mmCIF file of C-alpha atoms in Angstrom:
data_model
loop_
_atom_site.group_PDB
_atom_site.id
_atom_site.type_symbol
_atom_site.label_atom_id
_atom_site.label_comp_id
_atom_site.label_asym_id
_atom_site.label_seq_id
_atom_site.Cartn_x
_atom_site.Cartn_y
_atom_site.Cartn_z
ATOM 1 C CA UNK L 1 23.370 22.949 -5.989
ATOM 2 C CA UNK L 2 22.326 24.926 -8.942
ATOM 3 C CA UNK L 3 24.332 27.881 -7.464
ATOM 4 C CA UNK L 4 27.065 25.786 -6.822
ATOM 5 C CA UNK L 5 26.695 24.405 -10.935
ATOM 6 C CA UNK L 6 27.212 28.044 -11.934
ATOM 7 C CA UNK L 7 30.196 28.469 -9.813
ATOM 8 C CA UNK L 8 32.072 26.092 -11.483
ATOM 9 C CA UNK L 9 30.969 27.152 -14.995
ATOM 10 C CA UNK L 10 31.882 31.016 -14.022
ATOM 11 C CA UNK L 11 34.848 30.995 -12.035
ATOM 12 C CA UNK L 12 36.904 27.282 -12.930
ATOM 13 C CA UNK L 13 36.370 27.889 -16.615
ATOM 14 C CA UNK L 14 39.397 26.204 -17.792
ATOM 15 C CA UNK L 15 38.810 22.677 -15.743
ATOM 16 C CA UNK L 16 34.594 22.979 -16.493
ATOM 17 C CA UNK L 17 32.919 23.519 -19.319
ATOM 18 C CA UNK L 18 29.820 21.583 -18.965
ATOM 19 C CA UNK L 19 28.143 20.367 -15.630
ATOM 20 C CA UNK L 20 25.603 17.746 -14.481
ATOM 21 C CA UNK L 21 23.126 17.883 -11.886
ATOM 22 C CA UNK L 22 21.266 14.564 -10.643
ATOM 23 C CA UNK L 23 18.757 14.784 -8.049
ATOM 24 C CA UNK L 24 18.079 11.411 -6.504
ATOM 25 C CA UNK L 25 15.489 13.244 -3.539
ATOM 26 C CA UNK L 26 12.067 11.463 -3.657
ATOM 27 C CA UNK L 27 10.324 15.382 -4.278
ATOM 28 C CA UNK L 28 10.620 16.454 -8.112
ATOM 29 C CA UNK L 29 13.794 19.449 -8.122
ATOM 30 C CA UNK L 30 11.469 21.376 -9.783
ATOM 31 C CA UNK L 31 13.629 24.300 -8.203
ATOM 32 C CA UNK L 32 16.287 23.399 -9.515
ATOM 33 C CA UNK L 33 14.718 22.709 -12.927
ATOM 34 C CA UNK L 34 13.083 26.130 -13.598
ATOM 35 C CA UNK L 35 16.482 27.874 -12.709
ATOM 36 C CA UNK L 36 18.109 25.743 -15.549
ATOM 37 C CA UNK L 37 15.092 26.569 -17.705
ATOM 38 C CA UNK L 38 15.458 30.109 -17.254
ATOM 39 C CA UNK L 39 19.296 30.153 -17.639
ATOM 40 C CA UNK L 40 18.939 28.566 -20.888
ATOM 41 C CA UNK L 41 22.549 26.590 -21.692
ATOM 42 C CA UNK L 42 21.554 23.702 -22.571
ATOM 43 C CA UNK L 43 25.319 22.928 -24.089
ATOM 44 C CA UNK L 44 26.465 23.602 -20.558
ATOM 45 C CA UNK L 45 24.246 22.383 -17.939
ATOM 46 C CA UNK L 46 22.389 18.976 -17.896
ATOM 47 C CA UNK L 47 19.752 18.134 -14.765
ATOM 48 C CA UNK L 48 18.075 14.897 -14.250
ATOM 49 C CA UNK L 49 15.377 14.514 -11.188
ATOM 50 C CA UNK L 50 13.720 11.091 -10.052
ATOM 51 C CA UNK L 51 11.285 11.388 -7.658
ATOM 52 C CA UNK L 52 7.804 10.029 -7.057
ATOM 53 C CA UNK L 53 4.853 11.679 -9.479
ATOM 54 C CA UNK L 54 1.462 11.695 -8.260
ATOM 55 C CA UNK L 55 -1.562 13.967 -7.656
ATOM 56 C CA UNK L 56 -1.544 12.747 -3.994
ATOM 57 C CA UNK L 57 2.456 14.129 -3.551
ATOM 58 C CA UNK L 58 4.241 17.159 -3.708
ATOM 59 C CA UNK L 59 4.703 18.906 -5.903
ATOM 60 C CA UNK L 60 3.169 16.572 -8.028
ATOM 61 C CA UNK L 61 5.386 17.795 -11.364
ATOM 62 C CA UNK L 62 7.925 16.301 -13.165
ATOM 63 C CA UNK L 63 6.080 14.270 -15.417
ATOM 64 C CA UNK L 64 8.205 15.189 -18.530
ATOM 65 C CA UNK L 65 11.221 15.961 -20.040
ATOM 66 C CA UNK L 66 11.983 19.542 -21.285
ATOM 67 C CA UNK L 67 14.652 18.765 -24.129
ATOM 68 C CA UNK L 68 15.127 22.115 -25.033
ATOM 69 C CA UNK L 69 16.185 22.773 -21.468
ATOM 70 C CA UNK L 70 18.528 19.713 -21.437
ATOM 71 C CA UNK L 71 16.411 18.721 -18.461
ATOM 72 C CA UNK L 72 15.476 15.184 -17.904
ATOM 73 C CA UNK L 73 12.925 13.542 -15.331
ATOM 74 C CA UNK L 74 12.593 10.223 -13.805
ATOM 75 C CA UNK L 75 9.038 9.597 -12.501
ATOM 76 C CA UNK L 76 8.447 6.683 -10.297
ATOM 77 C CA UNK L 77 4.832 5.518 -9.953
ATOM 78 C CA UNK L 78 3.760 5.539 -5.996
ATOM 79 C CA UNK L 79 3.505 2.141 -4.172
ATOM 80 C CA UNK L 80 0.259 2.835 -3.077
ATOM 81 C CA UNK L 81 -0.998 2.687 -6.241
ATOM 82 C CA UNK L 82 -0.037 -0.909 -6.435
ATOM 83 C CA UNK L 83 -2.611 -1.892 -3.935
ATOM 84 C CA UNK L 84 -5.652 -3.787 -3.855
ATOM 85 C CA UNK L 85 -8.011 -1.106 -4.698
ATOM 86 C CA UNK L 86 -6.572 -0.789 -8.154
ATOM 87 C CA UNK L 87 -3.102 -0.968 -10.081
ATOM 88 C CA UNK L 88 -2.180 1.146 -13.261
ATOM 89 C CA UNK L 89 -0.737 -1.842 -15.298
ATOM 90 C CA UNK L 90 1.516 1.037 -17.451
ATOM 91 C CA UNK L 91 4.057 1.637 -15.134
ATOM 92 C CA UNK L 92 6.028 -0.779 -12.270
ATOM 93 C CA UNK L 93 6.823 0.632 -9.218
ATOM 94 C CA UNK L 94 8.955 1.256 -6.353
ATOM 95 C CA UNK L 95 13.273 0.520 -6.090
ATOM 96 C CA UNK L 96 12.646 -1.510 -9.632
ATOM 97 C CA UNK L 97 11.822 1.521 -11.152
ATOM 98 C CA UNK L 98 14.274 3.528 -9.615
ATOM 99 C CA UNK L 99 17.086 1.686 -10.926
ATOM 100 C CA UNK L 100 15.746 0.460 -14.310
ATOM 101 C CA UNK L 101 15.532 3.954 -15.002
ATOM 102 C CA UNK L 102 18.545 5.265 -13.733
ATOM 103 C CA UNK L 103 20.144 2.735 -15.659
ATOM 104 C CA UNK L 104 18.198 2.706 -18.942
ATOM 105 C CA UNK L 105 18.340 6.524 -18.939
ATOM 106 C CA UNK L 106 20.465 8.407 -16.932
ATOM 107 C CA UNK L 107 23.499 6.724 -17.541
ATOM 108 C CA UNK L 108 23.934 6.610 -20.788
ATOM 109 C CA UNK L 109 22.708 10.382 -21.571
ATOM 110 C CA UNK L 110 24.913 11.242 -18.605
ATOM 111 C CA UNK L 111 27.386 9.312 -20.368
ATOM 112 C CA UNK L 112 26.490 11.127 -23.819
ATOM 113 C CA UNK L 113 26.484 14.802 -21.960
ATOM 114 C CA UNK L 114 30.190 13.813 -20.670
ATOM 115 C CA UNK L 115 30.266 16.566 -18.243
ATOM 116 C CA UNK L 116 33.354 17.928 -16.801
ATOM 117 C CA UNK L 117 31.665 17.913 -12.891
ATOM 118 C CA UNK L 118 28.764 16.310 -11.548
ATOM 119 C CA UNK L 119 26.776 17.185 -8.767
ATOM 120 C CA UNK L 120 24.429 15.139 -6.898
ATOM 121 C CA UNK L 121 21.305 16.329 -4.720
ATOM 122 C CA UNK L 122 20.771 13.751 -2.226
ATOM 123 C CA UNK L 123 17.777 13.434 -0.336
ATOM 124 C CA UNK L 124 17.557 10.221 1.643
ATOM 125 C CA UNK L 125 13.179 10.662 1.677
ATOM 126 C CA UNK L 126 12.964 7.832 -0.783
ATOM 127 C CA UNK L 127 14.031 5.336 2.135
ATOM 128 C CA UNK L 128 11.502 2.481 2.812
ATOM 129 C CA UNK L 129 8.867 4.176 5.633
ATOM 130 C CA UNK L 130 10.486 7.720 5.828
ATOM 131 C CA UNK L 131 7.783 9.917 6.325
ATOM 132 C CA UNK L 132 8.956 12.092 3.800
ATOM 133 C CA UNK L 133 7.524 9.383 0.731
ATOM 134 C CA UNK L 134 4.274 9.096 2.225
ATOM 135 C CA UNK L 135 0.890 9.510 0.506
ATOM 136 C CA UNK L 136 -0.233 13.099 1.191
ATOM 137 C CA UNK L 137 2.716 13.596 3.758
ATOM 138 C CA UNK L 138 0.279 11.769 6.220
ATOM 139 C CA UNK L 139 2.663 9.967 8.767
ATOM 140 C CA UNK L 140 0.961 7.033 9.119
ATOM 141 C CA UNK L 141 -0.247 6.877 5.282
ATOM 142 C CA UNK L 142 0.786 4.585 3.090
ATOM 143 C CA UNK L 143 4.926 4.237 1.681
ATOM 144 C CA UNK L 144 5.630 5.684 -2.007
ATOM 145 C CA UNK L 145 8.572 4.351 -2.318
ATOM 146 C CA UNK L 146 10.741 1.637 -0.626
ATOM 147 C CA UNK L 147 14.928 2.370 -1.066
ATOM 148 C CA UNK L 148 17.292 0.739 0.720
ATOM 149 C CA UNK L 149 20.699 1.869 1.412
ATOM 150 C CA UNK L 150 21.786 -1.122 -0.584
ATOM 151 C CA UNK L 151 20.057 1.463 -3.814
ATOM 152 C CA UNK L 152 21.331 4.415 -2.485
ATOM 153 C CA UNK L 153 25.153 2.748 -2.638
ATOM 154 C CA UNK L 154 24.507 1.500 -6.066
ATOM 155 C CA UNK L 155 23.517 4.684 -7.459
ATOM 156 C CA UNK L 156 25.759 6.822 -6.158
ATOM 157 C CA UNK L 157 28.637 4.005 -7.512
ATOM 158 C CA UNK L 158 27.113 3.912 -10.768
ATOM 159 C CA UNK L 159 27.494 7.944 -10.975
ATOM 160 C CA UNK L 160 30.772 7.865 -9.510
ATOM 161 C CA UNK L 161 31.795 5.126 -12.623
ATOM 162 C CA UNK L 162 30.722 7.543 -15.151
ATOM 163 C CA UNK L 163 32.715 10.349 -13.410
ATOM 164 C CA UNK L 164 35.441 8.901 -13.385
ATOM 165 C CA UNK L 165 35.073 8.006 -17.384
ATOM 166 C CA UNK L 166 34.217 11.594 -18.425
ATOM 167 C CA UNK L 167 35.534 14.096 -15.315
ATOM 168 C CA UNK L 168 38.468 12.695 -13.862
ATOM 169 C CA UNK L 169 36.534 11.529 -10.835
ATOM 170 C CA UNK L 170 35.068 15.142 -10.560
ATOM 171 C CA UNK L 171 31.585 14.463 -8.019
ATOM 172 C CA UNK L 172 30.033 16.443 -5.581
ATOM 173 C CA UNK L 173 27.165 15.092 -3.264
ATOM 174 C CA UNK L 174 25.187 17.406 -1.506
ATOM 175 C CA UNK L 175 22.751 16.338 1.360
ATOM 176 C CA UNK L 176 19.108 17.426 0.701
ATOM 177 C CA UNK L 177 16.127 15.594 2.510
ATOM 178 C CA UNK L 178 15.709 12.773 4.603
ATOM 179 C CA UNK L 179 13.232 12.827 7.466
ATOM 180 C CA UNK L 180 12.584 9.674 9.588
ATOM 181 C CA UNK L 181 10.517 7.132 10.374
ATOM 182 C CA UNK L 182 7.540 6.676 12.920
ATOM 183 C CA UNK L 183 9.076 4.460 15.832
ATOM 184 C CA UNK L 184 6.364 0.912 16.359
ATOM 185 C CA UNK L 185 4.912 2.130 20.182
ATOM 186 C CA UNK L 186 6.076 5.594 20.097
ATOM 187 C CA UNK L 187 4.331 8.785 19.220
ATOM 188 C CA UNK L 188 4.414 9.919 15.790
ATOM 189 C CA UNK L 189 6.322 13.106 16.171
ATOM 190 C CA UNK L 190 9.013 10.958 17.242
ATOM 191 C CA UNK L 191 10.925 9.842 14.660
ATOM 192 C CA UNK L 192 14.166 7.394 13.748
ATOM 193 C CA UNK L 193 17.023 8.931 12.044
ATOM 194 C CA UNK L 194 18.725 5.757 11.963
ATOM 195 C CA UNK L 195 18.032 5.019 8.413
ATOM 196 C CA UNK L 196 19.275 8.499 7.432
ATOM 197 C CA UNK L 197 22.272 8.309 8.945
ATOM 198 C CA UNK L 198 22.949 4.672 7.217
ATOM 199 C CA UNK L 199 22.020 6.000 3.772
ATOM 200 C CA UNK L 200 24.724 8.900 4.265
ATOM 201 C CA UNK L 201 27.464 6.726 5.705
ATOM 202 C CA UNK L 202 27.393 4.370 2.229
ATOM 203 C CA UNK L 203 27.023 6.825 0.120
ATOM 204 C CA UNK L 204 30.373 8.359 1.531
ATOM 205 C CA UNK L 205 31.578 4.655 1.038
ATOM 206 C CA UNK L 206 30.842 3.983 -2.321
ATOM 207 C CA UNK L 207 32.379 7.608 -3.210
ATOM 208 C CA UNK L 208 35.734 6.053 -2.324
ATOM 209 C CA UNK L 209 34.447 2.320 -3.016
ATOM 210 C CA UNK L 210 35.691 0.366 -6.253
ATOM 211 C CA UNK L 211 33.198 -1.184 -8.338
ATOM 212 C CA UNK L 212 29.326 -0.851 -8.920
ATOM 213 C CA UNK L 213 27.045 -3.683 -7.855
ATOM 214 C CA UNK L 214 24.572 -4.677 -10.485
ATOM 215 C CA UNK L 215 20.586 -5.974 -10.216
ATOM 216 C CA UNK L 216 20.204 -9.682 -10.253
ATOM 217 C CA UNK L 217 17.742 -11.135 -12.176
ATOM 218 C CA UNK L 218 16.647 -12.594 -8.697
ATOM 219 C CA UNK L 219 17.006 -9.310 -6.670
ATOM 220 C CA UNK L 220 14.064 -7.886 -9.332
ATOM 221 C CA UNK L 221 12.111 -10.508 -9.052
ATOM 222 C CA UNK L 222 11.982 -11.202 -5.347
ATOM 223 C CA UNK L 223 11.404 -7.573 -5.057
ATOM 224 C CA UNK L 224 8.371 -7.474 -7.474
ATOM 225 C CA UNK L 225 7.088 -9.795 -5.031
ATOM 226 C CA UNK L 226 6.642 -7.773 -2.336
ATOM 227 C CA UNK L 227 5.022 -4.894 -3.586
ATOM 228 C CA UNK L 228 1.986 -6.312 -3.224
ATOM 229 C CA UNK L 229 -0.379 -8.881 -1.030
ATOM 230 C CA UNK L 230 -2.857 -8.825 -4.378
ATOM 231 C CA UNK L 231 -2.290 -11.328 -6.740
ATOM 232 C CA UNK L 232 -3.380 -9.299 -9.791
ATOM 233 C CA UNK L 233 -0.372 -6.884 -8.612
ATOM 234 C CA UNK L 234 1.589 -9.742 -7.844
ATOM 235 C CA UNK L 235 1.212 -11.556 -11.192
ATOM 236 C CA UNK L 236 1.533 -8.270 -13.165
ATOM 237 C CA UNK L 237 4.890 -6.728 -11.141
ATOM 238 C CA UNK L 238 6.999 -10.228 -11.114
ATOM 239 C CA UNK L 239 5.424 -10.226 -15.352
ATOM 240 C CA UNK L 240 6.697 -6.684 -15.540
ATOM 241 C CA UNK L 241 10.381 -7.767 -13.936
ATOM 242 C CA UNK L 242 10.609 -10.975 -16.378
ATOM 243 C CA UNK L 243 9.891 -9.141 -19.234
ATOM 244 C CA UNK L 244 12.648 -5.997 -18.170
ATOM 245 C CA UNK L 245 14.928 -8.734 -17.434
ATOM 246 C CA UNK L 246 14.248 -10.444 -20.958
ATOM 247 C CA UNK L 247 15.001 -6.742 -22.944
ATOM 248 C CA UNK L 248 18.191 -7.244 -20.678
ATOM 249 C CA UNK L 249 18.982 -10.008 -22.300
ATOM 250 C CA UNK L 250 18.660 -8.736 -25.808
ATOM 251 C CA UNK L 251 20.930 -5.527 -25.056
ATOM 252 C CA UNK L 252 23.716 -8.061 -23.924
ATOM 253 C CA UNK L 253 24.017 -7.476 -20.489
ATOM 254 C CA UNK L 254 26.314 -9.565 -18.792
ATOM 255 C CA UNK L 255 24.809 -11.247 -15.412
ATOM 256 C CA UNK L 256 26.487 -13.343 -13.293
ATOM 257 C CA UNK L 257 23.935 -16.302 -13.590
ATOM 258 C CA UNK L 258 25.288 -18.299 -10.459
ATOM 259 C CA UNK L 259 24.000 -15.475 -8.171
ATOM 260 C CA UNK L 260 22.188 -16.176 -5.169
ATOM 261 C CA UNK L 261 18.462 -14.778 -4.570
ATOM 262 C CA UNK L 262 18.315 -11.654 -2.489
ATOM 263 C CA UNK L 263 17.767 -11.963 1.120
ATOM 264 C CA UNK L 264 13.973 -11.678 2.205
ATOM 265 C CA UNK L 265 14.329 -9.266 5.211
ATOM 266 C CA UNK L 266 12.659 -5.886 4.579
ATOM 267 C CA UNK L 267 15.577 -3.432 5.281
ATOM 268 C CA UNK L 268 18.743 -5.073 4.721
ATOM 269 C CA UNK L 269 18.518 -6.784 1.207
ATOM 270 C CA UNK L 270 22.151 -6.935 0.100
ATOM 271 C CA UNK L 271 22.529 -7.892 -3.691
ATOM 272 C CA UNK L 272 25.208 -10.925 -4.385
ATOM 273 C CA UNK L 273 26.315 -9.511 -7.884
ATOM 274 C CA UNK L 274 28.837 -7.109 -9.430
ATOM 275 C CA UNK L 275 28.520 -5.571 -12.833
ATOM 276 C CA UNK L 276 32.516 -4.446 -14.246
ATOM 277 C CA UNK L 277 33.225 -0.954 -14.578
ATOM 278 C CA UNK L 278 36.405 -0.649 -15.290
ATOM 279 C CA UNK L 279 38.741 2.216 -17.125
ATOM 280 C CA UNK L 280 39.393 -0.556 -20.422
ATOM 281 C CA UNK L 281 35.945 0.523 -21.723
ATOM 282 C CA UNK L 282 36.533 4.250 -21.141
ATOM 283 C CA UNK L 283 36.339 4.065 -25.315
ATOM 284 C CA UNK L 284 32.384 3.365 -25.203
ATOM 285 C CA UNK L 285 30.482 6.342 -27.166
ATOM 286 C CA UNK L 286 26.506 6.750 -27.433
ATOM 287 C CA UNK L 287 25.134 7.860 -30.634
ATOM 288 C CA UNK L 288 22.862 10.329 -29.303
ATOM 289 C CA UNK L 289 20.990 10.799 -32.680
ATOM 290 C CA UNK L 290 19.890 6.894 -31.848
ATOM 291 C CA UNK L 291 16.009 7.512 -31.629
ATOM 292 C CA UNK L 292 15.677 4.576 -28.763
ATOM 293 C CA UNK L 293 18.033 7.170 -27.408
ATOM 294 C CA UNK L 294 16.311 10.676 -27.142
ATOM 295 C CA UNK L 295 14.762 12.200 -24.391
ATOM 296 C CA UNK L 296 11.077 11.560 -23.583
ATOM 297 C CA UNK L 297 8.812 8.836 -22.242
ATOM 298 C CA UNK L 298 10.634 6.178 -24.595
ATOM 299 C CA UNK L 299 12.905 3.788 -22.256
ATOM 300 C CA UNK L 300 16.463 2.861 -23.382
ATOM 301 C CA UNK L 301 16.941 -0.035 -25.599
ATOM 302 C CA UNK L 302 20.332 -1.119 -24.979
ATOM 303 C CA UNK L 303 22.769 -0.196 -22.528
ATOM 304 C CA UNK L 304 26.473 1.454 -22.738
ATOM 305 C CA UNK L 305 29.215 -1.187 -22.826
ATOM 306 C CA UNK L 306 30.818 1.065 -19.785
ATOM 307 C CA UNK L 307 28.834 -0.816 -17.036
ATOM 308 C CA UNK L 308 28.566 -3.938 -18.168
#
């Protein structure tokens, strides 16, 4: 992807100027970071990498953001450490992170960067059971992270939104991981590509989709509940959604208040709101010297008018 980033920059000079890379895999890019870090065009190239950080995963980096690098990373705290046996009451965890991020975050500096091409790595290892999010890439070990191809759709609609603001619909997505999951009375080498397969086909859908769904305020909180049999977790996560859902509020985030809860089944959640997107707010501008704004461990305050 990187290669293909400095393609477009050398040899399609007059249609792209800048470029964006977003790697959704559930593994920090940290190859693809240290190749923009060595490059060194920071008024060209922009990458942004969520993926789960912990000792316990590879390659356990990507804690931080390197602004000098333009680089920008996502970390999502491991399910497992919302268990019973202890839960790190700084972060939240799992596809509430994932997309409170991407939307506090990404977007908008995305947004800000207005790149003339975007390219997307996307590794499909983030899916709830794949072996490829597991705790010390034990196959039976505990989940990291829990995405649905309900999340996968809505981020790769959210990025295709902003393209289509700041690139004339210019978006490349490139398939990167995406392993499989143990099948219930099978051995354990045998795996289910099912999942994988899913996760591709809507992400080829919401490429040449319409509009981007939105969160519900009942999607995060029916979610939050999950995470965890423990009611400590449980009290803090669904605690952790109200209060996200309450800075919502304050940034004036339109919700559609009469929608319905999210279905309980495990794998199929489908979200019953849309958020507008359309080309009237192609206008919106970020003031990047906003200090709620800058790179670093501080979250977004408000959001851009663009997908609300």
């Amino acid at each position: 992807v990187a290669i293909g980033a400095l393609d477009a920059l050398e040899h399609h000079k007059e249609d792209v100027k800048k470029v964006a890379i977003v790697d959704i895999d559930v593994h920090h890019g940290n190859g693809t970071e240290e190749i923009i870090k060595k490059l060194n065009r920071p008024e060209e190239m922009f990458f942004c990498s969520t993926h789960l950080y912990d000792g316990d995963f590879y390659p356990a980096s990507g804690d931080s953001d390197h602004i000098e690098s333009n680089v920008m990373n996502l970390p999502i705290t491991p399910l497992w450490k919302c268990l019973p046996t202890g839960c790190d009451e700084a972060d939240f965890f799992g596809r509430i992170s994932f997309r409170t991020q991407i939307a506090q975050r990404l977007l908008p500096t995305l947004r800000a960067f207005s790149p003339d091409l975007i390219l997307v790595s996307a590794g499909y290892d983030g899916c709830k059971n794949d072996i490829g999010n597991k705790r010390n890439a034990a196959r039976t070990g505990p989940i990291g992270l829990d995405l649905s191809k309900d999340d996968y759709s809505w981020v790769i609609e959210h990025l295709k939104a902003v393209a289509d603001i700041v690139c004339k619909g210019r978006i490349v997505v490139v398939l990167e991981g995406g392993y499989g999951k143990i099948i219930k009375g099978k051995p354990v080498s045998e795996l289910s590509t099912t999942d994988l397969s899913v996760n591709a086909a809507v992400t080829v859908q919401a490429l040449v989709g319409s509009r981007p769904q939105s969160t519900s305020p009942n999607m995060l909180a029916s979610t939050a509940k999950k995470f965890s049999s423990s009611s400590k977790s449980k009290k803090y996560c669904e605690t952790k959604a109200s209060n996200s859902l309450k800075k919502s509020t304050r940034s004036s985030v339109k919700v559609d208040e009469s929608a319905s809860a999210a279905t309980t089944g495990e794998e199929d959640e489908t979200l019953s709101t849309t958020a507008s997107c359309s080309s009237e707010t192609s206008s919106t501008t970020i003031n990047t010297n906003d200090s709620s704004r800058k790179h670093g461990n501080t979250r977004i305050r408000k959001r851009p008018k663009f997908y609300e």
